[in-house]
Amino acid sequence: SKKTADPRHFFANLISKGNKKYEKLDIKNKNSAEQILNDLKGASYEVLEIESKERRRSSLPPYATSTLQQDASRRINFYAAKTMKVAQKLYEGVPIGKEGNIGLITYMRTDSLNIAESARKEAREYIKNRYGENFLPEKPKIYKTKSKGAQEAHEAIRPTSVKRTPEQIKQYLSQEEYKLYDLIWRRFVASQMNDALFDTVSVDIKAKEYIFRSTGSTLKFKGFLEVYEIKEDDEKSESLPVLNEKEILNLINLANDQHFTEPPPRYNEASLIKTLEEQGIGRPSTYASIIYTIMQRTYTRLEQKRFYPTNLGILVSNLLKKYFNEIVDIKFTAGIEENLDLVAEGKTEWVTMVKKFYGPFKKELSDAEKLIVRQKVEPEKTNEICPKCGKPMVLRDSPRGQFLACSGFPECRTTFSLDREGNKIEKVKPEMTDIKCEKCGKPMLKRVGKRGPFLACSGFPKCRNIKKIKEPGTAEPKKDSSKPS
């Protein structure tokens, strides 16, 4: 922290040892770290160098199918299948008062970033009138499609008119339609706005022969961030106090934190779609169906929005790699797409391409039919005992996660759901309450699910009204309505 005016504290990381710019510091073990801490005892911390510069953050292009699915997953908690279902409705049209049925967005299955000139002009006019000339770039922003073989016949996903702001038509849309339209509208408008500007400061601090570094960032001009927020760690860095070179600082604490190299996180929907696109697997229209299929066939399960392979998925994957190794290779699909593009361009004969693939594939298929024997996926045994028949309970998989089932199935069909920590949820008989359903007037029942107790209408299935029960001392939870369809 500073000793004088503006005595704010801030963090700095140890980056090097020595005065060379800069000797790489390699701390291999705990003993090395302890040695550095001993060396720094009684050290004076002096500001060695201050570097200030302006950083620009450019706006993102309008949505294509893959980026819409990724952003909808991250920002509004929509599954890919749900995103496409709601987008289809917005594309086909929604009744907007006296205007009648209006298509609100352009075609939503596209990998193109093209924008019609009329739409770009309308957006620039809107930005100038709404936000001012400072937010409008001198020249229109034009984005190029990165993916090879992109179908340029369609535009990027955008509102059919930026003049139909989300707030103006909110009353005509369902909650889900409004959320997705708001996302598409903001991304498109932001794509035609000026860059955001940040003032960044990097400070090097010398303590004996060691160099520490601290960086800060302050938003100078919002630009496109006025419309479309970017929630990233680098945009959250705090501003530093005003510092001067050779200034002596106060040491508040010298922390010795150990960081371990962690494996890459498991895929969620957004990261899986991004990887499919990067590897050239599938087309924009197939991402949602790929994810839907691996879930419905129980090859994977979702836990805390991350994909985990099931025993069945692992078994099927191993069989495919053994008997169809070339086809399940990650480069196979991308290669087929390239060959199909060559056919479309008239550079190769489709018969030649099909023969080259089908000959080896037919042999592999024939061999697999002879050699593959029917295999049974054995569920994982547990120490739980079935309360009805006394047999052991086993772990089974479903698209929505794991659950406990009696090993005596089908004679005994006892099952138990598991909560997010994997603990058994005891089945509780629904409890009648005095609360009336606001939709049909029937009494509400208190039930218990994976996420705890909730109220459900006793008129089910005719009335499907449910309400979460707010626990004392907690904020009202947000309604999660983005289950796979």
Tab-separated table of N, CA and C in Angstrom, residues 140-223:
chain	number	residue	atom	x	y	z
A	140	PRO	N	-18.365	1.790	-41.518
A	140	PRO	CA	-19.146	0.636	-41.046
A	140	PRO	C	-18.231	-0.561	-40.769
A	141	LYS	N	-18.557	-1.331	-39.759
A	141	LYS	CA	-17.767	-2.522	-39.421
A	141	LYS	C	-18.257	-3.706	-40.248
A	142	ILE	N	-17.327	-4.343	-40.942
A	142	ILE	CA	-17.644	-5.506	-41.776
A	142	ILE	C	-16.822	-6.679	-41.263
A	143	TYR	N	-17.491	-7.798	-41.016
A	143	TYR	CA	-16.829	-8.973	-40.446
A	143	TYR	C	-16.736	-10.075	-41.496
A	144	LYS	N	-15.608	-10.787	-41.461
A	144	LYS	CA	-15.395	-11.888	-42.397
A	144	LYS	C	-15.593	-13.219	-41.687
A	145	THR	N	-16.235	-14.123	-42.384
A	145	THR	CA	-16.472	-15.449	-41.833
A	145	THR	C	-15.156	-16.214	-41.759
A	146	LYS	N	-14.859	-16.783	-40.586
A	146	LYS	CA	-13.596	-17.494	-40.393
A	146	LYS	C	-13.670	-18.943	-40.842
A	147	SER	N	-14.825	-19.592	-40.638
A	147	SER	CA	-14.907	-21.027	-40.910
A	147	SER	C	-14.808	-21.318	-42.399
A	148	LYS	N	-14.007	-22.326	-42.729
A	148	LYS	CA	-13.799	-22.708	-44.117
A	148	LYS	C	-15.064	-23.363	-44.658
A	149	GLY	N	-15.433	-23.002	-45.858
A	149	GLY	CA	-16.617	-23.600	-46.469
A	149	GLY	C	-17.930	-23.065	-45.924
A	150	ALA	N	-17.876	-21.900	-45.290
A	150	ALA	CA	-19.105	-21.318	-44.740
A	150	ALA	C	-20.096	-21.023	-45.858
A	151	GLN	N	-21.368	-21.199	-45.538
A	151	GLN	CA	-22.421	-20.950	-46.519
A	151	GLN	C	-22.802	-19.476	-46.459
A	152	GLU	N	-22.362	-18.720	-47.459
A	152	GLU	CA	-22.514	-17.269	-47.437
A	152	GLU	C	-23.872	-16.792	-47.966
A	153	ALA	N	-24.751	-17.732	-48.290
A	153	ALA	CA	-26.049	-17.323	-48.835
A	153	ALA	C	-26.895	-16.611	-47.785
A	154	HIS	N	-26.726	-16.992	-46.518
A	154	HIS	CA	-27.493	-16.375	-45.438
A	154	HIS	C	-26.708	-15.223	-44.827
A	155	GLU	N	-27.422	-14.406	-44.053
A	155	GLU	CA	-26.773	-13.377	-43.249
A	155	GLU	C	-26.407	-13.950	-41.885
A	156	ALA	N	-25.735	-13.122	-41.106
A	156	ALA	CA	-25.562	-13.444	-39.688
A	156	ALA	C	-26.935	-13.339	-39.015
A	157	ILE	N	-27.027	-13.820	-37.795
A	157	ILE	CA	-28.297	-13.730	-37.055
A	157	ILE	C	-28.422	-12.315	-36.494
A	158	ARG	N	-29.473	-11.628	-36.879
A	158	ARG	CA	-29.677	-10.241	-36.445
A	158	ARG	C	-31.163	-9.955	-36.362
A	159	PRO	N	-31.554	-8.883	-35.679
A	159	PRO	CA	-32.969	-8.482	-35.701
A	159	PRO	C	-33.360	-7.997	-37.092
A	160	THR	N	-34.574	-8.251	-37.506
A	160	THR	CA	-35.016	-7.785	-38.819
A	160	THR	C	-35.088	-6.264	-38.869
A	161	SER	N	-35.235	-5.640	-37.694
A	161	SER	CA	-35.172	-4.177	-37.614
A	161	SER	C	-34.706	-3.785	-36.218
A	162	VAL	N	-33.612	-3.001	-36.129
A	162	VAL	CA	-33.120	-2.573	-34.818
A	162	VAL	C	-34.085	-1.599	-34.156
A	163	LYS	N	-35.019	-1.049	-34.930
A	163	LYS	CA	-35.998	-0.123	-34.357
A	163	LYS	C	-36.982	-0.837	-33.448
A	164	ARG	N	-37.104	-2.160	-33.616
A	164	ARG	CA	-37.933	-2.953	-32.691
A	164	ARG	C	-37.042	-3.339	-31.505
A	165	THR	N	-36.914	-2.426	-30.572
A	165	THR	CA	-36.050	-2.690	-29.415
A	165	THR	C	-36.716	-3.731	-28.516
A	166	PRO	N	-35.922	-4.470	-27.755
A	166	PRO	CA	-36.487	-5.484	-26.861
A	166	PRO	C	-37.522	-4.912	-25.900
A	167	GLU	N	-37.276	-3.703	-25.391
A	167	GLU	CA	-38.209	-3.101	-24.431
A	167	GLU	C	-39.556	-2.789	-25.076
A	168	GLN	N	-39.537	-2.354	-26.342
A	168	GLN	CA	-40.777	-1.976	-27.025
A	168	GLN	C	-41.691	-3.170	-27.277
A	169	ILE	N	-41.120	-4.348	-27.531
A	169	ILE	CA	-41.948	-5.509	-27.891
A	169	ILE	C	-41.992	-6.564	-26.784
A	170	LYS	N	-41.465	-6.227	-25.609
A	170	LYS	CA	-41.406	-7.197	-24.508
A	170	LYS	C	-42.786	-7.735	-24.148
A	171	GLN	N	-43.804	-6.869	-24.208
A	171	GLN	CA	-45.155	-7.281	-23.816
A	171	GLN	C	-45.738	-8.358	-24.726
A	172	TYR	N	-45.196	-8.500	-25.934
A	172	TYR	CA	-45.716	-9.470	-26.889
A	172	TYR	C	-44.950	-10.795	-26.867
A	173	LEU	N	-43.872	-10.850	-26.093
A	173	LEU	CA	-43.010	-12.024	-26.100
A	173	LEU	C	-43.106	-12.791	-24.787
A	174	SER	N	-42.874	-14.101	-24.873
A	174	SER	CA	-42.724	-14.884	-23.645
A	174	SER	C	-41.398	-14.510	-23.012
A	175	GLN	N	-41.204	-14.917	-21.772
A	175	GLN	CA	-39.959	-14.593	-21.067
A	175	GLN	C	-38.744	-15.140	-21.815
A	176	GLU	N	-38.864	-16.363	-22.330
A	176	GLU	CA	-37.752	-16.988	-23.045
A	176	GLU	C	-37.487	-16.285	-24.371
A	177	GLU	N	-38.555	-15.932	-25.099
A	177	GLU	CA	-38.402	-15.223	-26.370
A	177	GLU	C	-37.756	-13.864	-26.158
A	178	TYR	N	-38.163	-13.177	-25.079
A	178	TYR	CA	-37.591	-11.865	-24.792
A	178	TYR	C	-36.100	-11.964	-24.489
A	179	LYS	N	-35.716	-12.935	-23.673
A	179	LYS	CA	-34.302	-13.086	-23.304
A	179	LYS	C	-33.431	-13.320	-24.533
A	180	LEU	N	-33.884	-14.198	-25.427
A	180	LEU	CA	-33.068	-14.518	-26.598
A	180	LEU	C	-33.061	-13.360	-27.592
A	181	TYR	N	-34.209	-12.724	-27.796
A	181	TYR	CA	-34.259	-11.579	-28.722
A	181	TYR	C	-33.382	-10.441	-28.202
A	182	ASP	N	-33.427	-10.189	-26.895
A	182	ASP	CA	-32.605	-9.147	-26.285
A	182	ASP	C	-31.127	-9.423	-26.525
A	183	LEU	N	-30.729	-10.690	-26.412
A	183	LEU	CA	-29.335	-11.087	-26.635
A	183	LEU	C	-28.914	-10.832	-28.082
A	184	ILE	N	-29.767	-11.247	-29.030
A	184	ILE	CA	-29.463	-11.077	-30.463
A	184	ILE	C	-29.426	-9.603	-30.840
A	185	TRP	N	-30.388	-8.853	-30.336
A	185	TRP	CA	-30.473	-7.418	-30.655
A	185	TRP	C	-29.237	-6.682	-30.144
A	186	ARG	N	-28.862	-6.927	-28.899
A	186	ARG	CA	-27.710	-6.243	-28.306
A	186	ARG	C	-26.412	-6.602	-29.018
A	187	ARG	N	-26.233	-7.873	-29.340
A	187	ARG	CA	-24.997	-8.295	-30.002
A	187	ARG	C	-24.867	-7.628	-31.377
A	188	PHE	N	-25.986	-7.535	-32.107
A	188	PHE	CA	-25.929	-6.924	-33.440
A	188	PHE	C	-25.640	-5.429	-33.350
A	189	VAL	N	-26.356	-4.717	-32.484
A	189	VAL	CA	-26.134	-3.270	-32.343
A	189	VAL	C	-24.694	-3.005	-31.898
A	190	ALA	N	-24.216	-3.781	-30.928
A	190	ALA	CA	-22.851	-3.600	-30.427
A	190	ALA	C	-21.808	-3.843	-31.515
A	191	SER	N	-22.119	-4.762	-32.442
A	191	SER	CA	-21.159	-5.090	-33.503
A	191	SER	C	-20.895	-3.909	-34.432
A	192	GLN	N	-21.770	-2.911	-34.426
A	192	GLN	CA	-21.611	-1.746	-35.290
A	192	GLN	C	-21.192	-0.495	-34.517
A	193	MET	N	-20.778	-0.681	-33.241
A	193	MET	CA	-20.406	0.463	-32.400
A	193	MET	C	-18.892	0.578	-32.252
A	194	ASN	N	-18.452	1.707	-31.729
A	194	ASN	CA	-17.039	1.975	-31.529
A	194	ASN	C	-16.428	1.069	-30.466
A	195	ASP	N	-15.095	0.943	-30.503
A	195	ASP	CA	-14.370	0.136	-29.520
A	195	ASP	C	-14.486	0.759	-28.131
A	196	ALA	N	-14.335	-0.081	-27.115
A	196	ALA	CA	-14.221	0.401	-25.738
A	196	ALA	C	-12.750	0.742	-25.477
A	197	LEU	N	-12.508	1.783	-24.680
A	197	LEU	CA	-11.141	2.217	-24.385
A	197	LEU	C	-10.851	2.074	-22.889
A	198	PHE	N	-9.666	1.528	-22.578
A	198	PHE	CA	-9.241	1.356	-21.198
A	198	PHE	C	-7.890	2.038	-20.990
A	199	ASP	N	-7.720	2.669	-19.843
A	199	ASP	CA	-6.411	3.143	-19.415
A	199	ASP	C	-5.795	2.050	-18.557
A	200	THR	N	-4.659	1.516	-18.984
A	200	THR	CA	-4.001	0.458	-18.222
A	200	THR	C	-2.674	0.952	-17.672
A	201	VAL	N	-2.361	0.497	-16.474
A	201	VAL	CA	-1.117	0.861	-15.810
A	201	VAL	C	-0.434	-0.417	-15.344
A	202	SER	N	0.853	-0.528	-15.665
A	202	SER	CA	1.653	-1.661	-15.198
A	202	SER	C	2.787	-1.115	-14.343
A	203	VAL	N	2.886	-1.612	-13.107
A	203	VAL	CA	3.882	-1.096	-12.153
A	203	VAL	C	4.817	-2.225	-11.742
A	204	ASP	N	6.132	-2.000	-11.908
A	204	ASP	CA	7.147	-2.941	-11.426
A	204	ASP	C	7.713	-2.434	-10.115
A	205	ILE	N	7.776	-3.328	-9.124
A	205	ILE	CA	8.221	-2.962	-7.779
A	205	ILE	C	9.451	-3.805	-7.431
A	206	LYS	N	10.509	-3.141	-6.985
A	206	LYS	CA	11.754	-3.836	-6.668
A	206	LYS	C	11.893	-4.017	-5.163
A	207	ALA	N	12.248	-5.259	-4.785
A	207	ALA	CA	12.538	-5.565	-3.387
A	207	ALA	C	13.824	-6.396	-3.386
A	208	LYS	N	14.929	-5.771	-2.964
A	208	LYS	CA	16.258	-6.403	-3.079
A	208	LYS	C	16.490	-6.755	-4.544
A	209	GLU	N	16.722	-8.030	-4.859
A	209	GLU	CA	16.967	-8.401	-6.257
A	209	GLU	C	15.717	-8.991	-6.934
A	210	TYR	N	14.584	-8.894	-6.267
A	210	TYR	CA	13.342	-9.461	-6.801
A	210	TYR	C	12.452	-8.365	-7.395
A	211	ILE	N	11.695	-8.735	-8.421
A	211	ILE	CA	10.782	-7.794	-9.086
A	211	ILE	C	9.358	-8.303	-8.965
A	212	PHE	N	8.458	-7.434	-8.473
A	212	PHE	CA	7.026	-7.715	-8.409
A	212	PHE	C	6.325	-6.864	-9.465
A	213	ARG	N	5.178	-7.319	-9.912
A	213	ARG	CA	4.422	-6.540	-10.906
A	213	ARG	C	2.932	-6.504	-10.543
A	214	SER	N	2.359	-5.330	-10.738
A	214	SER	CA	0.918	-5.146	-10.528
A	214	SER	C	0.348	-4.393	-11.717
A	215	THR	N	-0.815	-4.787	-12.164
A	215	THR	CA	-1.464	-4.116	-13.294
A	215	THR	C	-2.866	-3.671	-12.907
A	216	GLY	N	-3.281	-2.565	-13.452
A	216	GLY	CA	-4.616	-2.043	-13.204
A	216	GLY	C	-5.229	-1.541	-14.481
A	217	SER	N	-6.551	-1.513	-14.512
A	217	SER	CA	-7.252	-1.090	-15.722
A	217	SER	C	-8.486	-0.285	-15.340
A	218	THR	N	-8.668	0.833	-16.025
A	218	THR	CA	-9.836	1.686	-15.780
A	218	THR	C	-10.556	1.951	-17.096
A	219	LEU	N	-11.853	1.783	-17.078
A	219	LEU	CA	-12.647	2.031	-18.286
A	219	LEU	C	-12.682	3.522	-18.576
A	220	LYS	N	-12.241	3.881	-19.787
A	220	LYS	CA	-12.158	5.291	-20.187
A	220	LYS	C	-13.357	5.687	-21.047
A	221	PHE	N	-13.729	4.804	-21.976
A	221	PHE	CA	-14.868	5.068	-22.868
A	221	PHE	C	-15.587	3.736	-23.106
A	222	LYS	N	-16.877	3.699	-22.814
A	222	LYS	CA	-17.600	2.427	-22.840
A	222	LYS	C	-17.739	1.855	-24.248
A	223	GLY	N	-17.967	2.704	-25.224
A	223	GLY	CA	-18.145	2.193	-26.578
A	223	GLY	C	-19.250	1.155	-26.647
